[in-house]
Tab-separated table of C-alpha atoms and ligand atoms in Angstrom:
chain	number	residue	atom	x	y	z
A	1	MET	CA	-14.590	-2.011	31.469
A	2	ALA	CA	-13.206	1.895	31.155
A	3	THR	CA	-9.800	2.879	30.722
A	4	ILE	CA	-8.311	5.366	32.984
A	5	ILE	CA	-5.205	7.160	32.760
A	6	GLN	CA	-3.973	8.589	36.135
A	7	ASN	CA	-1.594	11.566	37.005
A	8	GLY	CA	-0.241	12.304	33.471
A	9	THR	CA	0.890	15.581	32.033
A	10	ILE	CA	-2.148	16.312	29.459
A	11	VAL	CA	-1.119	18.053	26.346
A	12	THR	CA	-3.352	19.546	23.721
A	13	ALA	CA	-2.521	21.955	21.027
A	14	SER	CA	-3.260	24.972	23.763
A	15	GLU	CA	-2.377	23.956	26.776
A	16	THR	CA	-0.708	21.456	29.283
A	17	PHE	CA	-1.968	20.377	32.299
A	18	GLN	CA	-2.208	17.489	35.112
A	19	ALA	CA	-5.334	15.767	34.805
A	20	ASP	CA	-7.116	11.743	34.833
A	21	ILE	CA	-8.494	11.061	31.841
A	22	LYS	CA	-11.482	8.151	31.441
A	23	ILE	CA	-12.137	6.702	28.097
A	24	ASP	CA	-15.209	4.120	27.911
A	25	ASN	CA	-16.761	2.819	25.003
A	26	GLY	CA	-13.693	3.738	22.859
A	27	LYS	CA	-14.550	7.670	23.911
A	28	ILE	CA	-13.201	9.615	26.260
A	29	ASN	CA	-15.814	10.486	28.436
A	30	MET	CA	-13.956	12.402	31.499
A	31	ILE	CA	-11.011	14.333	31.799
A	32	SER	CA	-10.388	15.555	35.789
A	33	ASN	CA	-8.704	15.336	38.668
A	34	GLN	CA	-8.837	11.911	40.793
A	35	ILE	CA	-10.799	9.860	38.703
A	36	THR	CA	-11.215	6.443	40.260
A	37	GLY	CA	-11.659	3.162	38.717
A	38	GLY	CA	-13.384	0.064	39.656
A	39	ASN	CA	-11.986	-3.512	39.778
A	40	GLU	CA	-12.721	-4.251	36.377
A	41	ASP	CA	-11.303	-0.987	35.058
A	42	THR	CA	-8.086	-1.065	33.272
A	43	ILE	CA	-5.730	1.610	35.260
A	44	LEU	CA	-2.440	3.018	33.748
A	45	ASP	CA	-0.184	4.913	35.563
A	46	ALA	CA	1.068	8.231	33.686
A	47	THR	CA	3.213	10.043	36.809
A	48	ASN	CA	5.719	11.887	35.061
A	49	LYS	CA	4.597	11.363	31.613
A	50	TYR	CA	3.041	12.730	28.601
A	51	VAL	CA	-0.432	12.210	27.612
A	52	LEU	CA	-1.091	13.211	24.029
A	53	PRO	CA	-3.690	12.452	21.444
A	54	GLY	CA	-2.512	9.614	18.898
A	55	LEU	CA	-0.782	10.851	15.744
A	56	ILE	CA	-2.391	11.428	12.342
A	57	ASP	CA	-0.120	10.817	9.822
A	58	PRO	CA	-1.567	12.144	6.828
A	59	HIS	CA	0.977	10.983	3.939
A	60	THR	CA	1.854	7.466	4.220
A	61	HIS	CA	2.312	4.999	1.015
A	62	LEU	CA	1.417	1.464	2.663
A	63	GLY	CA	0.307	-1.134	0.104
A	64	ILE	CA	1.595	0.328	-3.308
A	65	LYS	CA	3.726	-2.433	-5.418
A	66	GLY	CA	6.848	-3.028	-4.900
A	67	THR	CA	6.770	-2.203	-1.504
A	68	LEU	CA	7.382	-4.093	1.725
A	69	ASP	CA	5.054	-2.961	4.179
A	70	ALA	CA	1.489	-3.205	3.060
A	71	PHE	CA	-1.832	-2.382	5.994
A	72	GLU	CA	-0.517	-5.147	8.497
A	73	THR	CA	3.307	-4.240	9.066
A	74	GLY	CA	2.628	-0.736	8.195
A	75	THR	CA	-0.113	-0.093	10.880
A	76	SER	CA	1.690	-1.885	13.211
A	77	ALA	CA	4.998	0.184	13.018
A	78	ALA	CA	2.872	3.299	12.838
A	79	ALA	CA	0.992	2.417	16.119
A	80	ALA	CA	4.818	1.500	17.663
A	81	GLY	CA	5.212	5.240	16.864
A	82	GLY	CA	2.081	6.219	18.265
A	83	VAL	CA	0.303	7.241	15.021
A	84	THR	CA	-3.352	5.995	15.661
A	85	THR	CA	-4.774	6.702	11.942
A	86	ILE	CA	-3.464	7.214	8.751
A	87	ILE	CA	-4.733	8.793	5.701
A	88	ASN	CA	-3.353	6.479	2.966
A	89	TYR	CA	-2.723	7.066	-0.744
A	90	THR	CA	-4.567	5.083	-3.197
A	91	ASP	CA	-2.106	4.096	-6.598
A	92	PRO	CA	-4.882	3.757	-9.060
A	93	ASP	CA	-3.788	2.061	-12.434
A	94	ASN	CA	-6.009	3.432	-15.640
A	95	SER	CA	-7.658	0.332	-16.017
A	96	GLN	CA	-10.728	1.291	-13.655
A	97	THR	CA	-11.717	4.834	-12.850
A	98	PHE	CA	-10.631	6.091	-9.281
A	99	LEU	CA	-13.570	5.322	-7.165
A	100	GLU	CA	-13.686	1.801	-7.861
A	101	ASP	CA	-9.729	1.723	-7.127
A	102	LEU	CA	-11.074	3.154	-3.869
A	103	THR	CA	-13.260	0.089	-2.883
A	104	GLU	CA	-10.020	-2.044	-3.447
A	105	TRP	CA	-8.221	0.065	-1.450
A	106	LYS	CA	-10.828	0.007	1.362
A	107	GLU	CA	-10.895	-3.599	1.229
A	108	LYS	CA	-6.890	-3.932	1.364
A	109	ALA	CA	-6.656	-2.101	4.619
A	110	GLN	CA	-8.995	-4.214	6.431
A	111	ASN	CA	-6.271	-5.636	8.424
A	112	ALA	CA	-5.041	-2.511	9.614
A	113	LEU	CA	-4.529	-2.474	13.578
A	114	ILE	CA	-5.551	1.338	13.452
A	115	ASP	CA	-7.785	3.695	12.052
A	116	TYR	CA	-7.508	4.700	8.662
A	117	SER	CA	-8.554	6.743	5.295
A	118	PHE	CA	-7.611	7.628	1.973
A	119	HIS	CA	-6.567	10.383	-0.277
A	120	SER	CA	-7.235	9.171	-4.106
A	121	ILE	CA	-4.484	9.954	-6.444
A	122	ILE	CA	-5.958	11.424	-9.387
A	123	ASN	CA	-3.706	10.617	-12.493
A	124	LYS	CA	-6.026	12.145	-15.294
A	125	CYS	CA	-8.602	14.485	-15.657
A	126	ASP	CA	-11.456	13.992	-17.982
A	127	LYS	CA	-15.309	14.415	-17.964
A	128	ASP	CA	-15.872	11.547	-15.997
A	129	VAL	CA	-13.170	12.408	-13.514
A	130	LEU	CA	-14.257	15.416	-12.937
A	131	GLU	CA	-17.722	13.977	-12.357
A	132	GLN	CA	-16.546	11.175	-9.673
A	133	ILE	CA	-14.892	14.048	-7.632
A	134	SER	CA	-18.418	15.234	-6.657
A	135	LYS	CA	-19.133	11.565	-5.660
A	136	LEU	CA	-15.904	10.772	-3.346
A	137	PRO	CA	-17.360	12.776	-0.211
A	138	ASP	CA	-20.359	9.897	-0.283
A	139	GLU	CA	-17.474	7.091	-0.104
A	140	GLY	CA	-15.983	8.944	3.230
A	141	VAL	CA	-12.986	10.290	1.499
A	142	THR	CA	-12.215	14.540	0.999
A	143	SER	CA	-8.799	14.681	-0.493
A	144	ILE	CA	-7.806	14.135	-3.909
A	145	LYS	CA	-4.031	14.590	-4.996
A	146	LEU	CA	-2.453	15.717	-8.002
A	147	PHE	CA	1.129	15.135	-9.270
A	148	MET	CA	3.159	18.231	-11.253
A	149	ALA	CA	6.297	16.187	-10.805
A	150	TYR	CA	6.233	12.954	-12.812
A	151	LYS	CA	6.105	13.063	-16.455
A	152	GLU	CA	3.904	9.783	-16.254
A	153	ASN	CA	1.013	11.394	-14.268
A	154	MET	CA	1.383	14.855	-14.340
A	155	VAL	CA	-1.558	17.283	-14.521
A	156	ASN	CA	-0.919	20.616	-16.243
A	157	ASP	CA	-2.212	23.742	-15.436
A	158	GLU	CA	-5.614	23.270	-17.265
A	159	GLU	CA	-5.801	20.222	-15.397
A	160	LEU	CA	-4.968	21.726	-12.334
A	161	TYR	CA	-7.440	24.626	-12.601
A	162	LEU	CA	-10.271	22.199	-13.611
A	163	LEU	CA	-9.679	19.376	-10.759
A	164	MET	CA	-9.443	21.960	-7.937
A	165	LYS	CA	-12.397	23.674	-8.930
A	166	ALA	CA	-14.236	20.162	-9.221
A	167	ALA	CA	-12.881	19.571	-5.734
A	168	LYS	CA	-13.676	22.936	-4.110
A	169	LYS	CA	-17.250	22.284	-5.247
A	170	ALA	CA	-17.315	18.781	-3.687
A	171	GLY	CA	-15.797	19.947	-0.264
A	172	VAL	CA	-13.019	18.163	-1.410
A	173	VAL	CA	-9.036	19.162	-0.232
A	174	THR	CA	-6.926	19.078	-3.285
A	175	ASN	CA	-3.308	17.712	-1.884
A	176	ILE	CA	-0.475	18.907	-4.700
A	177	HIS	CA	3.202	17.219	-5.157
A	178	ALA	CA	4.499	20.379	-6.283
A	179	GLU	CA	7.396	19.893	-8.256
A	180	ASN	CA	8.221	21.055	-11.638
A	181	GLY	CA	8.457	17.490	-13.693
A	182	SER	CA	9.290	18.779	-16.867
A	183	VAL	CA	11.858	21.384	-16.227
A	184	ILE	CA	13.324	18.216	-13.932
A	185	ASP	CA	13.460	15.832	-16.723
A	186	CYS	CA	15.281	17.972	-18.945
A	187	LEU	CA	18.028	18.612	-16.038
A	188	VAL	CA	17.809	14.656	-15.582
A	189	GLU	CA	18.438	14.066	-19.076
A	190	GLU	CA	21.490	16.675	-18.916
A	191	ALA	CA	22.820	14.562	-16.124
A	192	LEU	CA	22.602	11.551	-17.445
A	193	ASN	CA	24.145	12.807	-20.653
A	194	SER	CA	27.460	13.909	-18.665
A	195	ASN	CA	27.567	10.712	-16.829
A	196	ASN	CA	26.278	12.405	-13.827
A	197	THR	CA	24.611	9.585	-12.375
A	198	LYS	CA	25.562	9.208	-8.357
A	199	PRO	CA	22.738	9.668	-5.865
A	200	ILE	CA	23.751	13.775	-5.447
A	201	TYR	CA	22.696	14.284	-8.678
A	202	HIS	CA	18.943	12.857	-7.846
A	203	ALA	CA	19.246	16.481	-5.869
A	204	TYR	CA	21.024	18.241	-8.173
A	205	THR	CA	18.211	17.471	-11.037
A	206	ARG	CA	15.671	18.692	-8.588
A	207	PRO	CA	16.590	22.195	-7.527
A	208	PRO	CA	15.103	23.977	-4.950
A	209	ALA	CA	13.656	26.433	-8.159
A	210	THR	CA	11.489	23.715	-9.320
A	211	GLU	CA	9.885	23.145	-6.066
A	212	ALA	CA	9.067	27.054	-5.632
A	213	GLU	CA	8.257	27.425	-9.209
A	214	ALA	CA	5.247	24.684	-8.747
A	215	THR	CA	4.264	25.698	-5.534
A	216	ALA	CA	3.891	29.242	-6.561
A	217	ARG	CA	1.929	27.954	-9.782
A	218	ALA	CA	-0.085	25.686	-7.667
A	219	LEU	CA	-1.172	28.103	-5.199
A	220	ARG	CA	-1.947	30.876	-7.903
A	221	ILE	CA	-4.380	28.496	-9.208
A	222	ALA	CA	-6.042	27.311	-5.893
A	223	GLU	CA	-6.149	31.702	-5.856
A	224	ILE	CA	-7.921	32.006	-8.669
A	225	THR	CA	-10.215	28.741	-7.986
A	226	GLY	CA	-11.040	29.457	-4.072
A	227	ALA	CA	-10.048	25.840	-3.566
A	228	PRO	CA	-8.278	24.872	-0.439
A	229	ALA	CA	-5.125	23.377	-1.647
A	230	TYR	CA	-2.721	21.174	0.426
A	231	ILE	CA	1.121	21.507	-0.735
A	232	VAL	CA	2.653	18.210	0.679
A	233	HIS	CA	6.079	17.621	1.479
A	234	ILE	CA	7.592	21.287	1.507
A	235	THR	CA	11.411	20.886	1.864
A	236	CYS	CA	13.075	24.159	1.441
A	237	GLU	CA	13.121	27.879	1.890
A	238	GLU	CA	12.501	28.835	-1.694
A	239	ALA	CA	9.182	26.933	-1.866
A	240	LEU	CA	8.182	28.481	1.823
A	241	LYS	CA	8.720	31.653	0.654
A	242	GLU	CA	6.135	31.081	-2.300
A	243	PHE	CA	3.894	29.459	-0.084
A	244	VAL	CA	3.724	31.959	2.610
A	245	ARG	CA	3.353	34.594	0.193
A	246	ALA	CA	0.073	32.954	-1.301
A	247	LYS	CA	-1.018	32.414	2.364
A	248	GLU	CA	-0.404	36.140	3.078
A	249	LYS	CA	-2.542	36.781	0.347
A	250	GLY	CA	-5.756	34.729	1.659
A	251	VAL	CA	-4.882	31.592	-0.320
A	252	ASN	CA	-6.596	28.643	1.362
A	253	ALA	CA	-3.263	26.894	1.452
A	254	PHE	CA	-2.098	24.535	4.238
A	255	GLY	CA	1.598	22.942	3.792
A	256	GLU	CA	2.868	19.889	5.035
A	257	THR	CA	6.449	18.915	5.599
A	258	CYS	CA	8.313	15.372	6.825
A	259	PRO	CA	10.551	14.578	9.418
A	260	GLN	CA	13.104	13.519	6.731
A	261	TYR	CA	13.520	17.455	5.579
A	262	LEU	CA	13.864	18.540	9.107
A	263	VAL	CA	16.607	16.068	10.468
A	264	LEU	CA	18.506	14.806	7.472
A	265	ASN	CA	20.257	16.880	4.752
A	266	GLU	CA	21.996	16.219	1.167
A	267	GLU	CA	25.109	15.218	2.949
A	268	TYR	CA	23.469	11.912	3.468
A	269	LEU	CA	23.194	11.534	-0.757
A	270	LYS	CA	26.926	12.712	-0.890
A	271	GLN	CA	27.928	9.117	0.875
A	272	GLU	CA	28.935	6.508	-0.655
A	273	GLU	CA	26.784	5.371	-3.454
A	274	LYS	CA	25.710	2.272	-1.575
A	275	GLU	CA	24.413	4.073	1.231
A	276	ALA	CA	23.461	7.358	-0.377
A	277	VAL	CA	20.499	5.561	-2.719
A	278	LYS	CA	18.757	4.679	0.505
A	279	TYR	CA	17.910	8.474	0.581
A	280	ILE	CA	16.314	9.165	-2.665
A	281	CYS	CA	13.137	10.802	-2.146
A	282	SER	CA	11.243	13.259	-4.135
A	283	PRO	CA	11.594	16.538	-3.195
A	284	PRO	CA	14.872	15.820	-2.370
A	285	LEU	CA	16.723	15.958	1.229
A	286	ARG	CA	18.267	19.783	0.993
A	287	THR	CA	20.632	21.937	3.460
A	288	ASN	CA	20.556	22.870	7.048
A	289	LYS	CA	19.469	26.198	5.976
A	290	ASP	CA	16.346	24.592	4.604
A	291	GLN	CA	15.597	22.689	7.882
A	292	GLU	CA	16.029	25.743	10.146
A	293	ALA	CA	13.330	27.609	7.526
A	294	LEU	CA	11.051	24.613	8.286
A	295	TRP	CA	11.542	24.433	11.967
A	296	HIS	CA	11.048	28.765	11.772
A	297	ASN	CA	7.500	27.931	9.597
A	298	ILE	CA	6.458	25.380	11.887
A	299	LYS	CA	6.849	27.475	14.718
A	300	SER	CA	5.073	30.883	13.068
A	301	GLY	CA	2.154	28.322	11.793
A	302	SER	CA	2.738	28.565	8.161
A	303	ILE	CA	3.205	24.352	7.835
A	304	SER	CA	0.380	22.897	9.527
A	305	THR	CA	1.269	19.208	9.670
A	306	ILE	CA	4.220	16.605	9.516
A	307	GLY	CA	3.843	13.400	7.253
A	308	SER	CA	5.841	10.687	7.317
A	309	ASP	CA	5.760	10.048	3.347
A	310	HIS	CA	6.416	6.548	4.579
A	311	ALA	CA	7.305	4.521	1.247
A	312	SER	CA	9.056	1.038	2.274
A	313	HIS	CA	10.998	0.307	-0.903
A	314	PRO	CA	13.086	-2.577	-0.591
A	315	TYR	CA	16.870	-2.337	-0.909
A	316	VAL	CA	17.428	-5.307	-2.502
A	317	ASN	CA	15.781	-5.025	-5.760
A	318	GLY	CA	14.593	-1.691	-5.117
A	319	LYS	CA	17.009	0.744	-3.918
A	320	GLU	CA	20.240	-0.795	-4.937
A	321	ASN	CA	18.907	-0.417	-8.432
A	322	GLY	CA	20.441	3.061	-8.077
A	323	ILE	CA	23.665	2.487	-7.125
A	324	ASN	CA	25.337	3.110	-10.787
A	325	ASN	CA	22.217	5.305	-12.125
A	326	PHE	CA	19.994	7.514	-9.496
A	327	THR	CA	17.102	7.260	-11.820
A	328	LYS	CA	17.088	3.843	-11.215
A	329	ALA	CA	16.249	4.221	-7.632
A	330	PRO	CA	12.744	4.221	-6.605
A	331	ASN	CA	11.263	7.176	-4.669
A	332	GLY	CA	10.684	7.768	-0.916
A	333	LEU	CA	12.008	7.016	2.728
A	334	PRO	CA	10.481	4.478	5.165
A	335	GLY	CA	9.877	6.515	8.444
A	336	ILE	CA	6.117	5.628	9.665
A	337	GLU	CA	7.260	5.169	13.391
A	338	SER	CA	9.863	7.728	13.849
A	339	THR	CA	7.945	11.050	13.583
A	340	LEU	CA	6.863	10.942	17.390
A	341	LEU	CA	10.451	10.843	18.889
A	342	LEU	CA	12.391	12.539	16.145
A	343	LEU	CA	10.157	15.603	16.889
A	344	TYR	CA	9.874	15.313	20.541
A	345	LYS	CA	14.084	15.076	20.520
A	346	TYR	CA	14.797	17.729	17.582
A	347	GLY	CA	12.011	20.016	18.095
A	348	VAL	CA	10.731	20.189	21.747
A	349	CYS	CA	14.183	19.016	23.309
A	350	GLU	CA	16.536	21.290	21.462
A	351	GLY	CA	13.617	24.100	22.228
A	352	LYS	CA	12.390	24.484	18.379
A	353	ILE	CA	8.830	24.018	19.275
A	354	SER	CA	6.741	23.325	22.206
A	355	MET	CA	4.846	20.460	23.096
A	356	SER	CA	1.477	21.929	22.470
A	357	LYS	CA	2.914	22.884	18.836
A	358	LEU	CA	4.085	19.228	18.416
A	359	VAL	CA	0.333	17.880	19.537
A	360	GLU	CA	-0.918	20.354	16.953
A	361	ILE	CA	1.353	19.688	14.001
A	362	THR	CA	1.042	15.938	14.634
A	363	SER	CA	-2.652	15.741	15.387
A	364	GLN	CA	-5.177	18.532	15.633
A	365	ASN	CA	-4.202	20.318	12.627
A	366	PRO	CA	-4.314	17.118	9.887
A	367	ALA	CA	-7.504	16.144	11.995
A	368	LYS	CA	-9.284	19.648	11.278
A	369	ILE	CA	-7.773	20.188	7.566
A	370	PHE	CA	-9.114	16.370	6.639
A	371	GLY	CA	-12.536	16.254	8.185
A	372	LEU	CA	-11.908	14.153	11.484
A	373	TYR	CA	-12.100	16.822	14.227
A	374	PRO	CA	-13.424	16.133	17.042
A	375	GLN	CA	-13.758	12.900	16.531
A	376	LYS	CA	-10.111	12.261	15.970
A	377	GLY	CA	-7.109	15.152	16.787
A	378	SER	CA	-7.634	16.162	20.302
A	379	LEU	CA	-8.148	14.616	24.292
A	380	ASN	CA	-11.847	16.146	24.406
A	381	VAL	CA	-14.346	14.905	26.104
A	382	GLY	CA	-16.596	13.095	22.913
A	383	SER	CA	-13.650	12.427	21.349
A	384	ASP	CA	-12.169	8.735	20.121
A	385	GLY	CA	-10.073	7.559	23.072
A	386	ASP	CA	-7.022	7.467	20.943
A	387	VAL	CA	-4.149	8.420	23.639
A	388	VAL	CA	-0.030	8.224	23.587
A	389	ILE	CA	1.712	8.156	26.815
A	390	LEU	CA	5.359	9.054	26.369
A	391	ASP	CA	7.849	8.942	28.773
A	392	PRO	CA	9.967	12.268	28.470
A	393	ASN	CA	12.919	10.876	30.823
A	394	LYS	CA	13.961	7.751	28.618
A	395	SER	CA	16.458	8.036	25.233
A	396	SER	CA	17.820	5.451	22.761
A	397	VAL	CA	18.964	5.258	19.179
A	398	ILE	CA	17.099	4.438	16.089
A	399	THR	CA	18.118	1.426	14.347
A	400	LYS	CA	16.891	-1.304	12.102
A	401	ALA	CA	17.428	-4.148	14.480
A	402	SER	CA	14.808	-2.650	16.621
A	403	GLN	CA	12.211	-1.280	13.838
A	404	LYS	CA	8.914	-2.596	13.329
A	405	GLN	CA	8.711	-1.513	9.436
A	406	SER	CA	9.805	-3.905	6.948
A	407	THR	CA	13.029	-2.133	4.905
A	408	GLU	CA	16.284	-3.794	5.400
A	409	TYR	CA	17.362	-0.418	6.476
A	410	ASN	CA	16.384	2.414	8.577
A	411	VAL	CA	17.428	6.292	7.384
A	412	TYR	CA	17.708	7.696	10.572
A	413	GLU	CA	20.110	4.530	11.746
A	414	GLY	CA	22.339	5.926	14.486
A	415	MET	CA	20.216	8.846	15.587
A	416	GLU	CA	19.364	9.683	18.900
A	417	VAL	CA	16.018	10.273	19.978
A	418	GLN	CA	14.591	11.321	23.129
A	419	GLY	CA	11.768	9.703	24.781
A	420	SER	CA	9.879	6.270	25.078
A	421	ILE	CA	6.513	5.400	24.185
A	422	ASP	CA	4.945	3.562	26.934
A	423	TYR	CA	1.416	2.983	25.793
A	424	VAL	CA	-0.567	3.715	22.701
A	425	LEU	CA	-4.343	3.376	23.029
A	426	SER	CA	-6.979	3.043	20.007
A	427	ARG	CA	-10.450	4.012	20.909
A	428	GLY	CA	-9.385	3.006	24.299
A	429	LYS	CA	-8.073	-0.073	23.818
A	430	VAL	CA	-4.282	-0.649	24.533
A	431	ILE	CA	-2.438	-1.577	21.227
A	432	VAL	CA	1.076	-0.749	22.480
A	433	GLU	CA	2.856	-1.621	25.606
A	434	ASP	CA	6.595	-0.846	26.302
A	435	ASN	CA	7.635	-1.035	22.616
A	436	LYS	CA	5.238	-4.045	21.818
A	437	VAL	CA	2.658	-3.795	19.316
A	438	VAL	CA	-0.081	-6.015	21.185
A	439	GLY	CA	-3.124	-4.849	19.107
A	440	GLU	CA	-5.133	-7.127	16.901
A	441	PRO	CA	-4.532	-6.750	13.032
A	442	GLY	CA	-8.229	-5.639	11.757
A	443	SER	CA	-9.256	-3.910	14.356
A	444	GLY	CA	-8.401	-0.599	12.321
A	445	LYS	CA	-11.444	1.163	11.215
A	446	PHE	CA	-12.390	2.717	7.700
A	447	LEU	CA	-12.954	6.728	8.976
A	448	TYR	CA	-15.876	8.306	6.915
A	449	ARG	CA	-14.381	12.131	6.675
A	450	ASN	CA	-16.377	15.203	6.744
A	451	ARG	CA	-16.145	17.732	3.723
A	452	PHE	CA	-13.928	20.492	4.069
A	453	ARG	CA	-14.465	23.354	6.190
A	454	GLU	CA	-13.805	27.209	5.497
A	455	HIS	CA	-11.154	28.196	8.663
A	456	SER	CA	-10.094	24.645	9.136
B	1	LIG	O1	9.913	10.339	-2.965
B	1	LIG	C1	8.453	10.123	-2.736
B	1	LIG	N1	8.073	11.293	-1.934
B	1	LIG	N2	7.761	9.348	-2.963
B	1	LIG	C2	6.542	8.560	-2.661
B	1	LIG	C3	5.641	9.194	-3.603
B	1	LIG	C4	5.333	10.660	-3.639
B	1	LIG	O2	5.874	11.615	-4.338
B	1	LIG	O3	4.751	11.445	-2.652
B	2	LIG	ZN1	4.637	13.382	-3.462
B	3	LIG	ZN1	11.618	34.663	12.370
B	4	LIG	ZN1	4.295	10.678	-0.856
């Protein structure tokens, strides 16, 4: 019982060509012209459609306290958007070790519809933590995340150095949220003292310089340690300059941005407060000039990946708490299901990136950086049959009425997108058909990732 996708336009990170694909036992076992099937095979017609590897979203926050999407609804929404793998952030409290916490997260994710992995967030640095990092790859997890942004859990330079060094030794990638939290706290206090409490002050108190400074500092420490460093959610030209400088110097640096930074801007934070609070995320939305810089750096290869940074904070008892004081709104935007169609419309259709680049940044690069390649990340013989069939000729408008994620709002409300997701396959099984999620909760598998390899 194989699945055969006929007459499609296959897109890989290096080429686009016409061929059929046969998936058997969950794996791609043939890519060739005119593959015919038997009676018991599932045949999908992809004439005039693109056939892409399923997206890997390397930045999701499902199952976080206070948010609406845990693994079942979150991965269902992800699947509807063509995502077949997520790498979700854990959220350790300090009552247990981060390895114990990881075990809990693996259990929490058991009702996922798509395959999943984790990045372990590390909130402190001591001898035990440093020792545990060496054991993380045995748990199948080969990345950690450090924060420079928030007083509660930020690491100082010494800790950055020690944690990165331990991570490098273990073959673990260090993900970094790079914003200078200490300076931001001063700016926030000054704003509140001057009664500047509107949502736009969330952005004004986290200016590009705070992101650029932390990016530069993190990458200097990466340079000293030789550790692979992955800067999450890069938003602005100033941070990009620091990032590119480090990369040109040979630092093992990888950069991620998010759809919201490519298609939304700080004007959204200047709307009426009750609307603007929905858009509070860190780092904040920036300017059109920053968007251009991000697209340019995707095209040039400096930015490697796109993550949604999906955080499904409710409006009621969530975002609305920030209406009179921006510091009371939870940070982060929902959007796990919108990445592909947004990038197709505002990237490919607008001539900013090619189809192959789209596949590279949404699938191949995250797979390579995070130790999933070639099982995931490309349509190769032997790879998992994770496939999206995209009809480029249909268009639609994003609206909360048709979204799958659980929030009462959609930050892309009213935006036009191009393309329609006809089918999504997870290991050869159809999980989305004509916008309907038909996958079974619990059919997603925990993925054991490989250690970081140089030149990923
Ligand atoms: O504002 C954001 N991005 N919230 C999610 C948590 C994080 O910082 O990644
Ligand atoms: Zn972050
Ligand atoms: Zn240029
Ligand atoms: Zn995040």
